Amino acid sequence: TLERSNFNAAALGLEFTANLTPRVDLVGGMDLHRSRTPSEYRRLIDNRGMPIQQTTTLNQMNFTGSMKFALLPKGRNISRLAWIPRTVVPYVGAGGGIGSYSFEQVGDFVDFQDNRIFADVFRSKGWAPIAHVFGGTDVQVFSRMLVSFEGRYSWSSATLDQDFIDFDPIDLGGAKFGVGLHFVF
C-alpha cells in the first residue's frame, strides 16, 4: 500500500541571497524534510492472521547553491539617490548541491523463497548529488519583506545499502512547491 506520493510532506528551508548584478542573484540554501508512513502487504498474512505491516521513514537534509535570474527589473532609479522597487518580480533559476538521506523500514517482511514472515529493521543512509531548476515570484509586502511563491524540480538518486538487495536506486528528487518570507538587509 506504499505509493511514491506517501512521501509528500512539509519541509523547512533557509536561504541566503547575494546580488551579483541588478537581475542575477547567488543563492545558498538548506532544507530539511521528514516523512513517516505506515504500509501493509496484503497478499500474505502474518502468524496472527494480520496483513504484513511496516513503517517507512525518509529523512533528507539538502545543501544547495543556485543562480537566480529576475525576468523583470527589480525596480527603477528615479534619480541618482532614489530607487523604487517593483512590487512583483518573477524569476527562474537553476543549481545543484548535495543531500544526505536516511531511509528506514521497520516491521514484518516476507522471505519469498519460503514465504516465511520475519520482523526486522532495514536501513540505508548516505549522500547524493542534487540538480534542480525552479521558477517563482517575489512579492514585496513591506519595504524590507518579500513573500515568495516557488515551484522547484530536483533530480537526485542514491544506491541503497546492503539491507536492500536487488532494489532499484532510491529516487530522492521530485517536485516541490513553497511559500517563503524574505527579509532584505
mmCIF file of C-alpha atoms in Angstrom, residues 58-158:
data_model
loop_
_atom_site.group_PDB
_atom_site.id
_atom_site.type_symbol
_atom_site.label_atom_id
_atom_site.label_comp_id
_atom_site.label_asym_id
_atom_site.label_seq_id
_atom_site.Cartn_x
_atom_site.Cartn_y
_atom_site.Cartn_z
ATOM 1 C CA LEU A 58 12.621 9.040 4.998
ATOM 2 C CA ASN A 59 14.718 11.949 6.320
ATOM 3 C CA GLN A 60 16.504 14.348 3.956
ATOM 4 C CA MET A 61 18.800 17.336 4.509
ATOM 5 C CA ASN A 62 19.907 19.198 1.374
ATOM 6 C CA PHE A 63 22.583 21.870 0.864
ATOM 7 C CA THR A 64 22.275 23.744 -2.443
ATOM 8 C CA GLY A 65 23.702 26.618 -4.407
ATOM 9 C CA SER A 66 21.813 28.325 -7.242
ATOM 10 C CA MET A 67 21.796 31.189 -9.695
ATOM 11 C CA LYS A 68 18.506 33.135 -9.763
ATOM 12 C CA PHE A 69 17.581 35.409 -12.694
ATOM 13 C CA ALA A 70 14.860 38.089 -12.360
ATOM 14 C CA LEU A 71 12.705 38.125 -15.508
ATOM 15 C CA LEU A 72 11.846 41.796 -14.944
ATOM 16 C CA PRO A 73 13.973 44.556 -13.411
ATOM 17 C CA LYS A 74 13.662 44.540 -9.606
ATOM 18 C CA GLY A 75 12.967 48.277 -9.611
ATOM 19 C CA ARG A 76 13.896 51.546 -11.237
ATOM 20 C CA ASN A 77 16.023 54.584 -10.454
ATOM 21 C CA ILE A 78 14.135 57.863 -10.393
ATOM 22 C CA SER A 79 17.225 59.895 -9.556
ATOM 23 C CA ARG A 80 20.825 59.361 -8.554
ATOM 24 C CA LEU A 81 19.783 58.744 -4.919
ATOM 25 C CA ALA A 82 16.250 57.311 -5.194
ATOM 26 C CA TRP A 83 15.184 53.827 -6.247
ATOM 27 C CA ILE A 84 11.629 52.408 -6.429
ATOM 28 C CA PRO A 85 11.363 48.622 -6.046
ATOM 29 C CA ARG A 86 8.974 46.624 -8.253
ATOM 30 C CA THR A 87 6.116 45.012 -6.261
ATOM 31 C CA VAL A 88 6.087 41.719 -8.219
ATOM 32 C CA VAL A 89 9.263 40.170 -9.687
ATOM 33 C CA PRO A 90 9.048 36.777 -11.456
ATOM 34 C CA TYR A 91 12.253 34.717 -11.605
ATOM 35 C CA VAL A 92 13.804 31.465 -12.846
ATOM 36 C CA GLY A 93 16.935 29.658 -11.761
ATOM 37 C CA ALA A 94 18.989 26.507 -11.598
ATOM 38 C CA GLY A 95 21.577 24.990 -9.327
ATOM 39 C CA GLY A 96 22.903 21.959 -7.568
ATOM 40 C CA GLY A 97 24.259 20.648 -4.341
ATOM 41 C CA ILE A 98 24.455 17.627 -2.107
ATOM 42 C CA GLY A 99 21.970 15.984 0.192
ATOM 43 C CA SER A 100 22.045 13.443 2.960
ATOM 44 C CA TYR A 101 19.296 10.886 3.379
ATOM 45 C CA SER A 102 18.257 8.270 5.905
ATOM 46 C CA PHE A 103 15.755 5.609 4.777
ATOM 47 C CA GLU A 104 14.370 3.060 7.246
ATOM 48 C CA GLN A 105 11.716 0.320 7.105
ATOM 49 C CA VAL A 106 10.582 -1.290 10.365
ATOM 50 C CA GLY A 107 8.092 -4.153 10.671
ATOM 51 C CA ASP A 108 7.311 -7.569 9.267
ATOM 52 C CA PHE A 109 8.821 -8.795 5.998
ATOM 53 C CA VAL A 110 8.331 -11.819 3.738
ATOM 54 C CA ASP A 111 11.102 -14.192 2.649
ATOM 55 C CA PHE A 112 9.744 -15.031 -0.806
ATOM 56 C CA GLN A 113 11.892 -18.189 -1.028
ATOM 57 C CA ASP A 114 9.761 -19.993 1.597
ATOM 58 C CA ASN A 115 7.036 -17.369 2.429
ATOM 59 C CA ARG A 116 8.370 -17.116 5.994
ATOM 60 C CA ILE A 117 7.342 -13.938 7.865
ATOM 61 C CA PHE A 118 10.024 -12.240 9.979
ATOM 62 C CA ALA A 119 10.397 -8.952 11.876
ATOM 63 C CA ASP A 120 13.355 -6.734 11.018
ATOM 64 C CA VAL A 121 14.679 -3.200 10.506
ATOM 65 C CA PHE A 122 16.203 -2.248 7.156
ATOM 66 C CA ARG A 123 18.278 0.942 6.944
ATOM 67 C CA SER A 124 20.154 2.890 4.319
ATOM 68 C CA LYS A 125 21.817 6.281 4.619
ATOM 69 C CA GLY A 126 24.271 8.322 2.654
ATOM 70 C CA TRP A 127 24.889 11.348 0.473
ATOM 71 C CA ALA A 128 23.784 12.060 -3.097
ATOM 72 C CA PRO A 129 24.310 14.876 -5.622
ATOM 73 C CA ILE A 130 21.342 17.130 -6.482
ATOM 74 C CA ALA A 131 20.482 19.196 -9.563
ATOM 75 C CA HIS A 132 17.434 21.469 -9.680
ATOM 76 C CA VAL A 133 15.536 24.081 -11.688
ATOM 77 C CA PHE A 134 12.989 26.500 -10.278
ATOM 78 C CA GLY A 135 10.721 29.403 -11.020
ATOM 79 C CA GLY A 136 8.586 31.695 -8.967
ATOM 80 C CA THR A 137 7.598 35.189 -7.986
ATOM 81 C CA ASP A 138 8.779 37.557 -5.257
ATOM 82 C CA VAL A 139 6.035 39.881 -3.982
ATOM 83 C CA GLN A 140 7.010 42.902 -1.882
ATOM 84 C CA VAL A 141 4.668 43.271 1.126
ATOM 85 C CA PHE A 142 6.731 45.766 3.189
ATOM 86 C CA SER A 143 9.806 47.823 2.369
ATOM 87 C CA ARG A 144 12.170 45.108 3.660
ATOM 88 C CA MET A 145 9.992 41.973 3.432
ATOM 89 C CA LEU A 146 9.068 39.824 0.413
ATOM 90 C CA VAL A 147 6.803 36.811 0.082
ATOM 91 C CA SER A 148 7.987 34.227 -2.443
ATOM 92 C CA PHE A 149 5.942 31.620 -4.287
ATOM 93 C CA GLU A 150 8.172 28.994 -5.907
ATOM 94 C CA GLY A 151 7.999 25.721 -7.796
ATOM 95 C CA ARG A 152 11.128 23.561 -7.939
ATOM 96 C CA TYR A 153 12.047 20.246 -9.543
ATOM 97 C CA SER A 154 15.065 18.298 -8.280
ATOM 98 C CA TRP A 155 16.922 15.283 -9.631
ATOM 99 C CA SER A 156 18.733 13.091 -7.113
ATOM 100 C CA SER A 157 19.099 9.359 -6.520
ATOM 101 C CA ALA A 158 21.266 7.036 -4.449
#
